Structure formats: structure tokens, C-alpha cells
Amino acid sequence: MSTTGTLTASSEELDGFSASVARAYFPHDLAIRAQAAGPAELRAVDLGPIRLARIGWGSEVAVESDHPGAWAVNVPRSGVLEARVGGRHVLSLDGQATVCPPDQPTRMTRWSADCSIVGMRVDRDYLADEVSALVGMHVDRLPAQLDLRTGGGRTWMTLLTSIGAEALVSPELARDPRVSRRLAGTLSAAFVTACFPEEPMQGEIRPRIVSRVVAAMEEDPARDWTASDLARTAGVGIRRLQQGFRHYLGSTPTQELTAIRLRRVHADLLAGNADSVTEAAYRWGFTHLGRFAAAYKNHYGVTPSHTLRCT
């Protein structure tokens, strides 16, 4: 099971169920510690670089995995999840998450029969890029356990639960790569923010950082720029980039990108290089025509159709 779906199994079917968990989440070695207390259940959602899973074994088990190529963030929604992560003992209950690094042996020494986890698998390189872009740090500084009861941890958990539930109800969301990419980006950004709630400032923001991003947006304004894309271009975290834009331009990167796109549309309409307003708007990256028209009128004092008629 590598796409969105649900699977249940009886205690006599745990071998086959374990193979399904391996395909949907991570390969592992399973040891059954006690007689089954209920059925096993697996729900899985594939969002490209991120996979979500709800896993309950229905029996007390021990699970060992190297988590090849990806991080695992396991949140028990009931019961007890006890683990050895990098030589450290981590006991997680509801409201806590166990963070397991890739390509290193992790042993869930006790996964209680009543323990059902919500798990997020994140590709190793994808998360490394996100941590670097968002907070300018190395992924190795992620904590072994995350508190989900307050602040950013609670926000991430809310998103994890709602996005996973919606994707199961509407599997077409996960099948559309444009949507799944956005959902994965939202989850990863919220997770990184939760892990680094107090991002230290690493040096002064310089005008060249802002200039580099503005130049990239000017070169390709129609690109579907994300905050992470812009931060990678600058070589700093998203927060630092936003602070730089506010300090030197008095705006946000998104506002500056909108202004660049508006100037391109305005120039095309004045020069008669578009047969319609819609054509010019789409050409330069606007996808919501109502918001585009409002922004254009606010910027130029007239509607885009008025500008087109006057050419």
C-alpha cells in the first residue's frame, strides 16, 4: 500500500499486515510480545516526499527499523510507545512525538496493544533542504522527542491530523501532484517550525540577500515560487528573508513578487501584447483572476480591462 487507503487485519494475519506496513511506511522487524487485544489497522496517505500513516497492531509488539532514506515522526494517539533512539531512551504518550533519524537503528521496545500512532515519514534529503531553507540549520539538530501540547507542536499536530483525514476522505488530493506537493510543504514547514521555535539569528541580514531574491523573481516571475524556494535562493531561512525584505523594502517577498507580476501585466496591456486581460494575467503567474483584478486596481487606480481598452 503506497497510496491512500485503509487496511485491517486479525491477529492471525499480522505477518501479511506487517508486510503492508513495510510498503506503506518503513521496512522493519516485528516481534509480538503479547496476545492480541483487538484488530490491527493501517491507514496510509502518500504525498510524495511525505507519507502519513495511522498504525495500530492490536497486540503488544516490539518493532525495529533502520528507517532507510527517511525520518519517522511517530505520535501515539493512545497507549505507550517506548523506544531506543540513537542510544537514548524515549517514552512517548499522547501529546508527544518520537523523532527517529534515517539510516540508523531504532528499536520500539514497547508498542502497547492499545497504542495507535499517527506517523509522518519524510524523505531525508527533502527534510534537510526544508530545515536549511526555513531556519538555516542542519537537520541533525532535530530533537529526539517533540512536545505537541503547546505552540508550534500543537499547530503541526492539528495540520497532520486534518490533512491526513481529508486525504483519506478525498484520495484525489493525494493523486494530484500539485496538491500533494503543497500539502507536503505545509506539513514540513509546520514541523520544522515546531522543532526550532526559537531560531537564533545568525549574523546581519545584508542587502545582497534581498537583491538576489528580487533578481530571481524578476528573471522568472511566472514561476510558482514558494517561501522555501525564495529562502533557498537567498541561502537563509524564511524568517531571516522576511526580516530582510521588511527592513530594506518595507514589504514581504510575496508582496514584491505580486508587484513584479503586476508591472509585467501592465506593460503587456499598454503595449498591446495580449489579446485579453486573462491571457496577460496567466502569462505572468496570476491564477486567481479576482484577486489579480483587485490588486491591479489598487496599484494602478484603474481596472486592467480599462488599461487594455485604452491601448
JSON list of C-alpha atoms in Angstrom, two decimals, residues 19-247:
[
{"chain": "A", "resi": 19, "resn": "ALA", "atom": "CA", "xyz": [4.39, -6.51, 5.03]},
{"chain": "A", "resi": 20, "resn": "SER", "atom": "CA", "xyz": [1.77, -3.88, 4.19]},
{"chain": "A", "resi": 21, "resn": "VAL", "atom": "CA", "xyz": [3.12, -1.58, 6.90]},
{"chain": "A", "resi": 22, "resn": "ALA", "atom": "CA", "xyz": [6.60, -2.04, 5.42]},
{"chain": "A", "resi": 23, "resn": "ARG", "atom": "CA", "xyz": [5.39, -0.97, 1.99]},
{"chain": "A", "resi": 24, "resn": "ALA", "atom": "CA", "xyz": [3.36, 1.97, 3.25]},
{"chain": "A", "resi": 25, "resn": "TYR", "atom": "CA", "xyz": [5.71, 3.28, 5.95]},
{"chain": "A", "resi": 26, "resn": "PHE", "atom": "CA", "xyz": [9.02, 1.55, 6.73]},
{"chain": "A", "resi": 27, "resn": "PRO", "atom": "CA", "xyz": [10.56, -1.94, 6.45]},
{"chain": "A", "resi": 28, "resn": "HIS", "atom": "CA", "xyz": [11.00, -3.41, 9.91]},
{"chain": "A", "resi": 29, "resn": "ASP", "atom": "CA", "xyz": [11.42, -6.47, 12.10]},
{"chain": "A", "resi": 30, "resn": "LEU", "atom": "CA", "xyz": [8.33, -7.29, 14.17]},
{"chain": "A", "resi": 31, "resn": "ALA", "atom": "CA", "xyz": [8.20, -9.23, 17.44]},
{"chain": "A", "resi": 32, "resn": "ILE", "atom": "CA", "xyz": [4.82, -9.98, 19.03]},
{"chain": "A", "resi": 33, "resn": "ARG", "atom": "CA", "xyz": [5.04, -9.66, 22.82]},
{"chain": "A", "resi": 34, "resn": "ALA", "atom": "CA", "xyz": [1.52, -10.49, 23.97]},
{"chain": "A", "resi": 35, "resn": "GLN", "atom": "CA", "xyz": [-1.75, -11.95, 22.75]},
{"chain": "A", "resi": 36, "resn": "ALA", "atom": "CA", "xyz": [-3.90, -9.76, 20.54]},
{"chain": "A", "resi": 37, "resn": "ALA", "atom": "CA", "xyz": [-6.31, -7.37, 22.21]},
{"chain": "A", "resi": 38, "resn": "GLY", "atom": "CA", "xyz": [-8.02, -6.26, 19.00]},
{"chain": "A", "resi": 39, "resn": "PRO", "atom": "CA", "xyz": [-7.65, -5.99, 15.22]},
{"chain": "A", "resi": 40, "resn": "ALA", "atom": "CA", "xyz": [-4.70, -4.33, 13.55]},
{"chain": "A", "resi": 41, "resn": "GLU", "atom": "CA", "xyz": [-5.33, -1.26, 11.41]},
{"chain": "A", "resi": 42, "resn": "LEU", "atom": "CA", "xyz": [-3.32, 0.67, 8.83]},
{"chain": "A", "resi": 43, "resn": "ARG", "atom": "CA", "xyz": [-4.31, 3.89, 7.08]},
{"chain": "A", "resi": 44, "resn": "ALA", "atom": "CA", "xyz": [-1.83, 5.39, 4.64]},
{"chain": "A", "resi": 45, "resn": "VAL", "atom": "CA", "xyz": [-1.55, 8.59, 2.63]},
{"chain": "A", "resi": 46, "resn": "ASP", "atom": "CA", "xyz": [1.24, 9.17, 0.09]},
{"chain": "A", "resi": 47, "resn": "LEU", "atom": "CA", "xyz": [2.13, 12.85, -0.51]},
{"chain": "A", "resi": 48, "resn": "GLY", "atom": "CA", "xyz": [5.35, 12.33, -2.44]},
{"chain": "A", "resi": 49, "resn": "PRO", "atom": "CA", "xyz": [8.28, 13.31, -0.16]},
{"chain": "A", "resi": 50, "resn": "ILE", "atom": "CA", "xyz": [5.99, 12.77, 2.83]},
{"chain": "A", "resi": 51, "resn": "ARG", "atom": "CA", "xyz": [3.88, 9.75, 3.74]},
{"chain": "A", "resi": 52, "resn": "LEU", "atom": "CA", "xyz": [1.35, 9.69, 6.53]},
{"chain": "A", "resi": 53, "resn": "ALA", "atom": "CA", "xyz": [0.25, 6.55, 8.31]},
{"chain": "A", "resi": 54, "resn": "ARG", "atom": "CA", "xyz": [-2.06, 5.55, 11.16]},
{"chain": "A", "resi": 55, "resn": "ILE", "atom": "CA", "xyz": [-0.85, 2.23, 12.56]},
{"chain": "A", "resi": 56, "resn": "GLY", "atom": "CA", "xyz": [-2.19, 0.07, 15.36]},
{"chain": "A", "resi": 57, "resn": "TRP", "atom": "CA", "xyz": [-1.06, -3.53, 15.79]},
{"chain": "A", "resi": 58, "resn": "GLY", "atom": "CA", "xyz": [-3.83, -4.68, 18.13]},
{"chain": "A", "resi": 59, "resn": "SER", "atom": "CA", "xyz": [-1.14, -6.60, 20.06]},
{"chain": "A", "resi": 60, "resn": "GLU", "atom": "CA", "xyz": [1.78, -5.53, 22.20]},
{"chain": "A", "resi": 61, "resn": "VAL", "atom": "CA", "xyz": [4.78, -5.63, 19.89]},
{"chain": "A", "resi": 62, "resn": "ALA", "atom": "CA", "xyz": [8.40, -4.56, 19.51]},
{"chain": "A", "resi": 63, "resn": "VAL", "atom": "CA", "xyz": [9.41, -3.03, 16.20]},
{"chain": "A", "resi": 64, "resn": "GLU", "atom": "CA", "xyz": [12.92, -2.41, 14.93]},
{"chain": "A", "resi": 65, "resn": "SER", "atom": "CA", "xyz": [13.79, -0.38, 11.82]},
{"chain": "A", "resi": 66, "resn": "ASP", "atom": "CA", "xyz": [16.74, 1.45, 10.28]},
{"chain": "A", "resi": 67, "resn": "HIS", "atom": "CA", "xyz": [14.29, 3.88, 8.62]},
{"chain": "A", "resi": 68, "resn": "PRO", "atom": "CA", "xyz": [16.16, 3.77, 5.31]},
{"chain": "A", "resi": 69, "resn": "GLY", "atom": "CA", "xyz": [16.27, 7.10, 3.48]},
{"chain": "A", "resi": 70, "resn": "ALA", "atom": "CA", "xyz": [13.72, 8.94, 5.60]},
{"chain": "A", "resi": 71, "resn": "TRP", "atom": "CA", "xyz": [12.86, 10.37, 9.01]},
{"chain": "A", "resi": 72, "resn": "ALA", "atom": "CA", "xyz": [9.99, 8.91, 11.02]},
{"chain": "A", "resi": 73, "resn": "VAL", "atom": "CA", "xyz": [7.94, 11.07, 13.37]},
{"chain": "A", "resi": 74, "resn": "ASN", "atom": "CA", "xyz": [5.66, 8.82, 15.43]},
{"chain": "A", "resi": 75, "resn": "VAL", "atom": "CA", "xyz": [2.84, 10.23, 17.57]},
{"chain": "A", "resi": 76, "resn": "PRO", "atom": "CA", "xyz": [0.96, 7.82, 19.86]},
{"chain": "A", "resi": 77, "resn": "ARG", "atom": "CA", "xyz": [-2.71, 8.81, 19.99]},
{"chain": "A", "resi": 78, "resn": "SER", "atom": "CA", "xyz": [-3.32, 6.25, 22.72]},
{"chain": "A", "resi": 79, "resn": "GLY", "atom": "CA", "xyz": [-1.27, 3.81, 24.74]},
{"chain": "A", "resi": 80, "resn": "VAL", "atom": "CA", "xyz": [2.50, 3.78, 25.17]},
{"chain": "A", "resi": 81, "resn": "LEU", "atom": "CA", "xyz": [5.35, 4.00, 22.67]},
{"chain": "A", "resi": 82, "resn": "GLU", "atom": "CA", "xyz": [8.74, 3.27, 24.20]},
{"chain": "A", "resi": 83, "resn": "ALA", "atom": "CA", "xyz": [11.90, 3.38, 22.09]},
{"chain": "A", "resi": 84, "resn": "ARG", "atom": "CA", "xyz": [15.67, 3.45, 21.93]},
{"chain": "A", "resi": 85, "resn": "VAL", "atom": "CA", "xyz": [16.64, 6.23, 19.51]},
{"chain": "A", "resi": 86, "resn": "GLY", "atom": "CA", "xyz": [20.35, 6.70, 18.91]},
{"chain": "A", "resi": 87, "resn": "GLY", "atom": "CA", "xyz": [21.17, 5.14, 22.26]},
{"chain": "A", "resi": 88, "resn": "ARG", "atom": "CA", "xyz": [18.64, 7.36, 24.05]},
{"chain": "A", "resi": 89, "resn": "HIS", "atom": "CA", "xyz": [15.54, 6.10, 25.84]},
{"chain": "A", "resi": 90, "resn": "VAL", "atom": "CA", "xyz": [12.41, 7.90, 24.61]},
{"chain": "A", "resi": 91, "resn": "LEU", "atom": "CA", "xyz": [8.99, 7.27, 26.15]},
{"chain": "A", "resi": 92, "resn": "SER", "atom": "CA", "xyz": [6.14, 8.97, 24.28]},
{"chain": "A", "resi": 93, "resn": "LEU", "atom": "CA", "xyz": [2.49, 9.21, 25.25]},
{"chain": "A", "resi": 94, "resn": "ASP", "atom": "CA", "xyz": [-0.37, 11.14, 23.67]},
{"chain": "A", "resi": 95, "resn": "GLY", "atom": "CA", "xyz": [0.86, 14.72, 23.18]},
{"chain": "A", "resi": 96, "resn": "GLN", "atom": "CA", "xyz": [4.44, 13.72, 22.40]},
{"chain": "A", "resi": 97, "resn": "ALA", "atom": "CA", "xyz": [6.22, 12.61, 19.24]},
{"chain": "A", "resi": 98, "resn": "THR", "atom": "CA", "xyz": [9.21, 10.29, 18.86]},
{"chain": "A", "resi": 99, "resn": "VAL", "atom": "CA", "xyz": [11.56, 11.55, 16.13]},
{"chain": "A", "resi": 100, "resn": "CYS", "atom": "CA", "xyz": [13.59, 8.76, 14.50]},
{"chain": "A", "resi": 101, "resn": "PRO", "atom": "CA", "xyz": [16.55, 9.63, 12.22]},
{"chain": "A", "resi": 102, "resn": "PRO", "atom": "CA", "xyz": [17.14, 7.94, 8.86]},
{"chain": "A", "resi": 103, "resn": "ASP", "atom": "CA", "xyz": [19.58, 5.09, 8.27]},
{"chain": "A", "resi": 104, "resn": "GLN", "atom": "CA", "xyz": [20.12, 4.44, 11.98]},
{"chain": "A", "resi": 105, "resn": "PRO", "atom": "CA", "xyz": [18.73, 1.53, 14.00]},
{"chain": "A", "resi": 106, "resn": "THR", "atom": "CA", "xyz": [15.76, 2.47, 16.17]},
{"chain": "A", "resi": 107, "resn": "ARG", "atom": "CA", "xyz": [14.02, -0.08, 18.36]},
{"chain": "A", "resi": 108, "resn": "MET", "atom": "CA", "xyz": [10.46, 0.43, 19.57]},
{"chain": "A", "resi": 109, "resn": "THR", "atom": "CA", "xyz": [10.91, -1.75, 22.63]},
{"chain": "A", "resi": 110, "resn": "ARG", "atom": "CA", "xyz": [7.29, -1.43, 23.67]},
{"chain": "A", "resi": 111, "resn": "TRP", "atom": "CA", "xyz": [4.40, -0.62, 21.38]},
{"chain": "A", "resi": 112, "resn": "SER", "atom": "CA", "xyz": [1.42, -1.33, 23.62]},
{"chain": "A", "resi": 113, "resn": "ALA", "atom": "CA", "xyz": [-1.61, -3.18, 22.30]},
{"chain": "A", "resi": 114, "resn": "ASP", "atom": "CA", "xyz": [-3.78, -0.09, 22.76]},
{"chain": "A", "resi": 115, "resn": "CYS", "atom": "CA", "xyz": [-1.23, 2.18, 21.08]},
{"chain": "A", "resi": 116, "resn": "SER", "atom": "CA", "xyz": [-2.24, 3.63, 17.72]},
{"chain": "A", "resi": 117, "resn": "ILE", "atom": "CA", "xyz": [0.24, 6.05, 16.18]},
{"chain": "A", "resi": 118, "resn": "VAL", "atom": "CA", "xyz": [-0.01, 8.78, 13.59]},
{"chain": "A", "resi": 119, "resn": "GLY", "atom": "CA", "xyz": [3.27, 8.65, 11.74]},
{"chain": "A", "resi": 120, "resn": "MET", "atom": "CA", "xyz": [4.90, 11.04, 9.28]},
{"chain": "A", "resi": 121, "resn": "ARG", "atom": "CA", "xyz": [7.65, 9.71, 7.05]},
{"chain": "A", "resi": 122, "resn": "VAL", "atom": "CA", "xyz": [9.79, 12.46, 5.48]},
{"chain": "A", "resi": 123, "resn": "ASP", "atom": "CA", "xyz": [12.43, 11.83, 2.83]},
{"chain": "A", "resi": 124, "resn": "ARG", "atom": "CA", "xyz": [15.90, 12.52, 4.23]},
{"chain": "A", "resi": 125, "resn": "ASP", "atom": "CA", "xyz": [17.09, 14.99, 1.59]},
{"chain": "A", "resi": 126, "resn": "TYR", "atom": "CA", "xyz": [13.73, 16.78, 1.42]},
{"chain": "A", "resi": 127, "resn": "LEU", "atom": "CA", "xyz": [13.72, 17.47, 5.16]},
{"chain": "A", "resi": 128, "resn": "ALA", "atom": "CA", "xyz": [17.37, 18.53, 5.12]},
{"chain": "A", "resi": 129, "resn": "ASP", "atom": "CA", "xyz": [16.54, 21.11, 2.45]},
{"chain": "A", "resi": 130, "resn": "GLU", "atom": "CA", "xyz": [13.50, 22.32, 4.41]},
{"chain": "A", "resi": 131, "resn": "VAL", "atom": "CA", "xyz": [15.43, 22.75, 7.66]},
{"chain": "A", "resi": 132, "resn": "SER", "atom": "CA", "xyz": [18.21, 24.61, 5.85]},
{"chain": "A", "resi": 133, "resn": "ALA", "atom": "CA", "xyz": [15.78, 26.88, 3.99]},
{"chain": "A", "resi": 134, "resn": "LEU", "atom": "CA", "xyz": [13.43, 27.60, 6.87]},
{"chain": "A", "resi": 135, "resn": "VAL", "atom": "CA", "xyz": [15.81, 28.09, 9.80]},
{"chain": "A", "resi": 136, "resn": "GLY", "atom": "CA", "xyz": [19.31, 27.93, 8.31]},
{"chain": "A", "resi": 137, "resn": "MET", "atom": "CA", "xyz": [20.30, 24.94, 10.47]},
{"chain": "A", "resi": 138, "resn": "HIS", "atom": "CA", "xyz": [21.47, 21.37, 9.99]},
{"chain": "A", "resi": 139, "resn": "VAL", "atom": "CA", "xyz": [18.91, 18.60, 10.15]},
{"chain": "A", "resi": 140, "resn": "ASP", "atom": "CA", "xyz": [20.98, 16.72, 12.73]},
{"chain": "A", "resi": 141, "resn": "ARG", "atom": "CA", "xyz": [19.79, 19.25, 15.32]},
{"chain": "A", "resi": 142, "resn": "LEU", "atom": "CA", "xyz": [16.24, 17.89, 15.26]},
{"chain": "A", "resi": 143, "resn": "PRO", "atom": "CA", "xyz": [15.12, 16.76, 18.73]},
{"chain": "A", "resi": 144, "resn": "ALA", "atom": "CA", "xyz": [14.55, 13.08, 19.59]},
{"chain": "A", "resi": 145, "resn": "GLN", "atom": "CA", "xyz": [11.16, 13.99, 21.08]},
{"chain": "A", "resi": 146, "resn": "LEU", "atom": "CA", "xyz": [8.73, 16.79, 20.31]},
{"chain": "A", "resi": 147, "resn": "ASP", "atom": "CA", "xyz": [6.12, 18.26, 22.68]},
{"chain": "A", "resi": 148, "resn": "LEU", "atom": "CA", "xyz": [2.78, 18.61, 20.88]},
{"chain": "A", "resi": 149, "resn": "ARG", "atom": "CA", "xyz": [0.79, 20.18, 23.70]},
{"chain": "A", "resi": 150, "resn": "THR", "atom": "CA", "xyz": [1.65, 23.82, 23.10]},
{"chain": "A", "resi": 151, "resn": "GLY", "atom": "CA", "xyz": [2.83, 26.27, 20.43]},
{"chain": "A", "resi": 152, "resn": "GLY", "atom": "CA", "xyz": [4.23, 25.02, 17.15]},
{"chain": "A", "resi": 153, "resn": "GLY", "atom": "CA", "xyz": [3.95, 21.37, 18.11]},
{"chain": "A", "resi": 154, "resn": "ARG", "atom": "CA", "xyz": [0.21, 21.67, 18.60]},
{"chain": "A", "resi": 155, "resn": "THR", "atom": "CA", "xyz": [-0.13, 23.54, 15.29]},
{"chain": "A", "resi": 156, "resn": "TRP", "atom": "CA", "xyz": [1.77, 20.82, 13.42]},
{"chain": "A", "resi": 157, "resn": "MET", "atom": "CA", "xyz": [-0.30, 18.09, 15.05]},
{"chain": "A", "resi": 158, "resn": "THR", "atom": "CA", "xyz": [-3.52, 19.83, 14.05]},
{"chain": "A", "resi": 159, "resn": "LEU", "atom": "CA", "xyz": [-2.36, 20.06, 10.45]},
{"chain": "A", "resi": 160, "resn": "LEU", "atom": "CA", "xyz": [-1.14, 16.46, 10.44]},
{"chain": "A", "resi": 161, "resn": "THR", "atom": "CA", "xyz": [-4.50, 15.19, 11.67]},
{"chain": "A", "resi": 162, "resn": "SER", "atom": "CA", "xyz": [-6.64, 17.34, 9.38]},
{"chain": "A", "resi": 163, "resn": "ILE", "atom": "CA", "xyz": [-4.59, 16.83, 6.21]},
{"chain": "A", "resi": 164, "resn": "GLY", "atom": "CA", "xyz": [-4.38, 13.08, 6.75]},
{"chain": "A", "resi": 165, "resn": "ALA", "atom": "CA", "xyz": [-8.11, 12.79, 7.38]},
{"chain": "A", "resi": 166, "resn": "GLU", "atom": "CA", "xyz": [-9.02, 14.93, 4.36]},
{"chain": "A", "resi": 167, "resn": "ALA", "atom": "CA", "xyz": [-6.69, 12.97, 2.06]},
{"chain": "A", "resi": 168, "resn": "LEU", "atom": "CA", "xyz": [-8.31, 9.70, 3.15]},
{"chain": "A", "resi": 169, "resn": "VAL", "atom": "CA", "xyz": [-11.79, 11.09, 2.51]},
{"chain": "A", "resi": 170, "resn": "SER", "atom": "CA", "xyz": [-10.73, 12.70, -0.80]},
{"chain": "A", "resi": 171, "resn": "PRO", "atom": "CA", "xyz": [-7.96, 10.50, -2.27]},
{"chain": "A", "resi": 172, "resn": "GLU", "atom": "CA", "xyz": [-7.84, 12.63, -5.42]},
{"chain": "A", "resi": 173, "resn": "LEU", "atom": "CA", "xyz": [-5.94, 15.21, -3.35]},
{"chain": "A", "resi": 174, "resn": "ALA", "atom": "CA", "xyz": [-3.03, 12.83, -2.88]},
{"chain": "A", "resi": 175, "resn": "ARG", "atom": "CA", "xyz": [-3.12, 11.74, -6.52]},
{"chain": "A", "resi": 176, "resn": "ASP", "atom": "CA", "xyz": [-2.75, 15.29, -7.82]},
{"chain": "A", "resi": 177, "resn": "PRO", "atom": "CA", "xyz": [1.00, 16.10, -7.61]},
{"chain": "A", "resi": 178, "resn": "ARG", "atom": "CA", "xyz": [0.33, 19.85, -7.50]},
{"chain": "A", "resi": 179, "resn": "VAL", "atom": "CA", "xyz": [-1.87, 19.45, -4.43]},
{"chain": "A", "resi": 180, "resn": "SER", "atom": "CA", "xyz": [0.25, 16.80, -2.70]},
{"chain": "A", "resi": 181, "resn": "ARG", "atom": "CA", "xyz": [3.35, 18.99, -3.08]},
{"chain": "A", "resi": 182, "resn": "ARG", "atom": "CA", "xyz": [1.58, 21.86, -1.37]},
{"chain": "A", "resi": 183, "resn": "LEU", "atom": "CA", "xyz": [0.28, 19.65, 1.42]},
{"chain": "A", "resi": 184, "resn": "ALA", "atom": "CA", "xyz": [3.74, 18.14, 1.97]},
{"chain": "A", "resi": 185, "resn": "GLY", "atom": "CA", "xyz": [5.27, 21.61, 2.09]},
{"chain": "A", "resi": 186, "resn": "THR", "atom": "CA", "xyz": [2.73, 22.80, 4.63]},
{"chain": "A", "resi": 187, "resn": "LEU", "atom": "CA", "xyz": [3.36, 19.82, 6.90]},
{"chain": "A", "resi": 188, "resn": "SER", "atom": "CA", "xyz": [7.14, 20.01, 6.65]},
{"chain": "A", "resi": 189, "resn": "ALA", "atom": "CA", "xyz": [7.24, 23.77, 7.30]},
{"chain": "A", "resi": 190, "resn": "ALA", "atom": "CA", "xyz": [5.00, 23.41, 10.37]},
{"chain": "A", "resi": 191, "resn": "PHE", "atom": "CA", "xyz": [7.11, 20.52, 11.65]},
{"chain": "A", "resi": 192, "resn": "VAL", "atom": "CA", "xyz": [10.39, 22.42, 11.25]},
{"chain": "A", "resi": 193, "resn": "THR", "atom": "CA", "xyz": [8.90, 25.46, 12.97]},
{"chain": "A", "resi": 194, "resn": "ALA", "atom": "CA", "xyz": [7.79, 23.26, 15.87]},
{"chain": "A", "resi": 195, "resn": "CYS", "atom": "CA", "xyz": [11.27, 21.75, 16.19]},
{"chain": "A", "resi": 196, "resn": "PHE", "atom": "CA", "xyz": [13.01, 25.14, 16.14]},
{"chain": "A", "resi": 197, "resn": "PRO", "atom": "CA", "xyz": [10.65, 27.53, 17.95]},
{"chain": "A", "resi": 198, "resn": "GLU", "atom": "CA", "xyz": [13.44, 29.94, 18.91]},
{"chain": "A", "resi": 199, "resn": "GLU", "atom": "CA", "xyz": [15.50, 30.32, 15.76]},
{"chain": "A", "resi": 200, "resn": "PRO", "atom": "CA", "xyz": [18.75, 32.11, 16.60]},
{"chain": "A", "resi": 201, "resn": "MET", "atom": "CA", "xyz": [19.76, 34.95, 14.32]},
{"chain": "A", "resi": 202, "resn": "GLN", "atom": "CA", "xyz": [22.95, 34.03, 12.50]},
{"chain": "A", "resi": 203, "resn": "GLY", "atom": "CA", "xyz": [24.55, 37.33, 11.56]},
{"chain": "A", "resi": 204, "resn": "GLU", "atom": "CA", "xyz": [23.26, 40.51, 9.99]},
{"chain": "A", "resi": 205, "resn": "ILE", "atom": "CA", "xyz": [20.92, 40.40, 7.02]},
{"chain": "A", "resi": 206, "resn": "ARG", "atom": "CA", "xyz": [22.60, 42.13, 4.12]},
{"chain": "A", "resi": 207, "resn": "PRO", "atom": "CA", "xyz": [21.06, 43.88, 1.10]},
{"chain": "A", "resi": 208, "resn": "ARG", "atom": "CA", "xyz": [22.63, 41.32, -1.28]},
{"chain": "A", "resi": 209, "resn": "ILE", "atom": "CA", "xyz": [20.32, 38.65, 0.17]},
{"chain": "A", "resi": 210, "resn": "VAL", "atom": "CA", "xyz": [17.27, 40.70, -0.76]},
{"chain": "A", "resi": 211, "resn": "SER", "atom": "CA", "xyz": [18.76, 41.71, -4.11]},
{"chain": "A", "resi": 212, "resn": "ARG", "atom": "CA", "xyz": [19.45, 38.09, -5.04]},
{"chain": "A", "resi": 213, "resn": "VAL", "atom": "CA", "xyz": [15.84, 37.09, -4.43]},
{"chain": "A", "resi": 214, "resn": "VAL", "atom": "CA", "xyz": [14.38, 40.10, -6.24]},
{"chain": "A", "resi": 215, "resn": "ALA", "atom": "CA", "xyz": [16.64, 39.35, -9.22]},
{"chain": "A", "resi": 216, "resn": "ALA", "atom": "CA", "xyz": [15.44, 35.73, -9.29]},
{"chain": "A", "resi": 217, "resn": "MET", "atom": "CA", "xyz": [11.79, 36.82, -9.18]},
{"chain": "A", "resi": 218, "resn": "GLU", "atom": "CA", "xyz": [12.39, 39.39, -11.92]},
{"chain": "A", "resi": 219, "resn": "GLU", "atom": "CA", "xyz": [14.02, 36.74, -14.09]},
{"chain": "A", "resi": 220, "resn": "ASP", "atom": "CA", "xyz": [11.11, 34.28, -13.75]},
{"chain": "A", "resi": 221, "resn": "PRO", "atom": "CA", "xyz": [8.05, 35.99, -12.22]},
{"chain": "A", "resi": 222, "resn": "ALA", "atom": "CA", "xyz": [5.61, 33.41, -13.60]},
{"chain": "A", "resi": 223, "resn": "ARG", "atom": "CA", "xyz": [7.25, 30.60, -11.64]},
{"chain": "A", "resi": 224, "resn": "ASP", "atom": "CA", "xyz": [5.18, 29.06, -8.84]},
{"chain": "A", "resi": 225, "resn": "TRP", "atom": "CA", "xyz": [7.50, 30.45, -6.17]},
{"chain": "A", "resi": 226, "resn": "THR", "atom": "CA", "xyz": [7.13, 29.12, -2.63]},
{"chain": "A", "resi": 227, "resn": "ALA", "atom": "CA", "xyz": [8.58, 30.65, 0.52]},
{"chain": "A", "resi": 228, "resn": "SER", "atom": "CA", "xyz": [11.06, 27.78, 0.69]},
{"chain": "A", "resi": 229, "resn": "ASP", "atom": "CA", "xyz": [12.15, 28.37, -2.93]},
{"chain": "A", "resi": 230, "resn": "LEU", "atom": "CA", "xyz": [12.88, 32.02, -2.20]},
{"chain": "A", "resi": 231, "resn": "ALA", "atom": "CA", "xyz": [14.74, 31.23, 1.01]},
{"chain": "A", "resi": 232, "resn": "ARG", "atom": "CA", "xyz": [16.92, 28.68, -0.79]},
{"chain": "A", "resi": 233, "resn": "THR", "atom": "CA", "xyz": [17.71, 31.28, -3.44]},
{"chain": "A", "resi": 234, "resn": "ALA", "atom": "CA", "xyz": [18.83, 33.67, -0.69]},
{"chain": "A", "resi": 235, "resn": "GLY", "atom": "CA", "xyz": [20.70, 31.00, 1.25]},
{"chain": "A", "resi": 236, "resn": "VAL", "atom": "CA", "xyz": [18.98, 31.91, 4.52]},
{"chain": "A", "resi": 237, "resn": "GLY", "atom": "CA", "xyz": [15.90, 30.84, 6.48]},
{"chain": "A", "resi": 238, "resn": "ILE", "atom": "CA", "xyz": [12.43, 32.10, 5.64]},
{"chain": "A", "resi": 239, "resn": "ARG", "atom": "CA", "xyz": [12.22, 34.25, 8.76]},
{"chain": "A", "resi": 240, "resn": "ARG", "atom": "CA", "xyz": [15.52, 35.97, 8.04]},
{"chain": "A", "resi": 241, "resn": "LEU", "atom": "CA", "xyz": [14.48, 36.59, 4.44]},
{"chain": "A", "resi": 242, "resn": "GLN", "atom": "CA", "xyz": [11.19, 38.14, 5.52]},
{"chain": "A", "resi": 243, "resn": "GLN", "atom": "CA", "xyz": [13.01, 40.34, 8.02]},
{"chain": "A", "resi": 244, "resn": "GLY", "atom": "CA", "xyz": [15.38, 41.48, 5.29]},
{"chain": "A", "resi": 245, "resn": "PHE", "atom": "CA", "xyz": [12.54, 42.41, 2.96]},
{"chain": "A", "resi": 246, "resn": "ARG", "atom": "CA", "xyz": [10.73, 44.32, 5.69]},
{"chain": "A", "resi": 247, "resn": "HIS", "atom": "CA", "xyz": [13.90, 46.15, 6.66]}
]
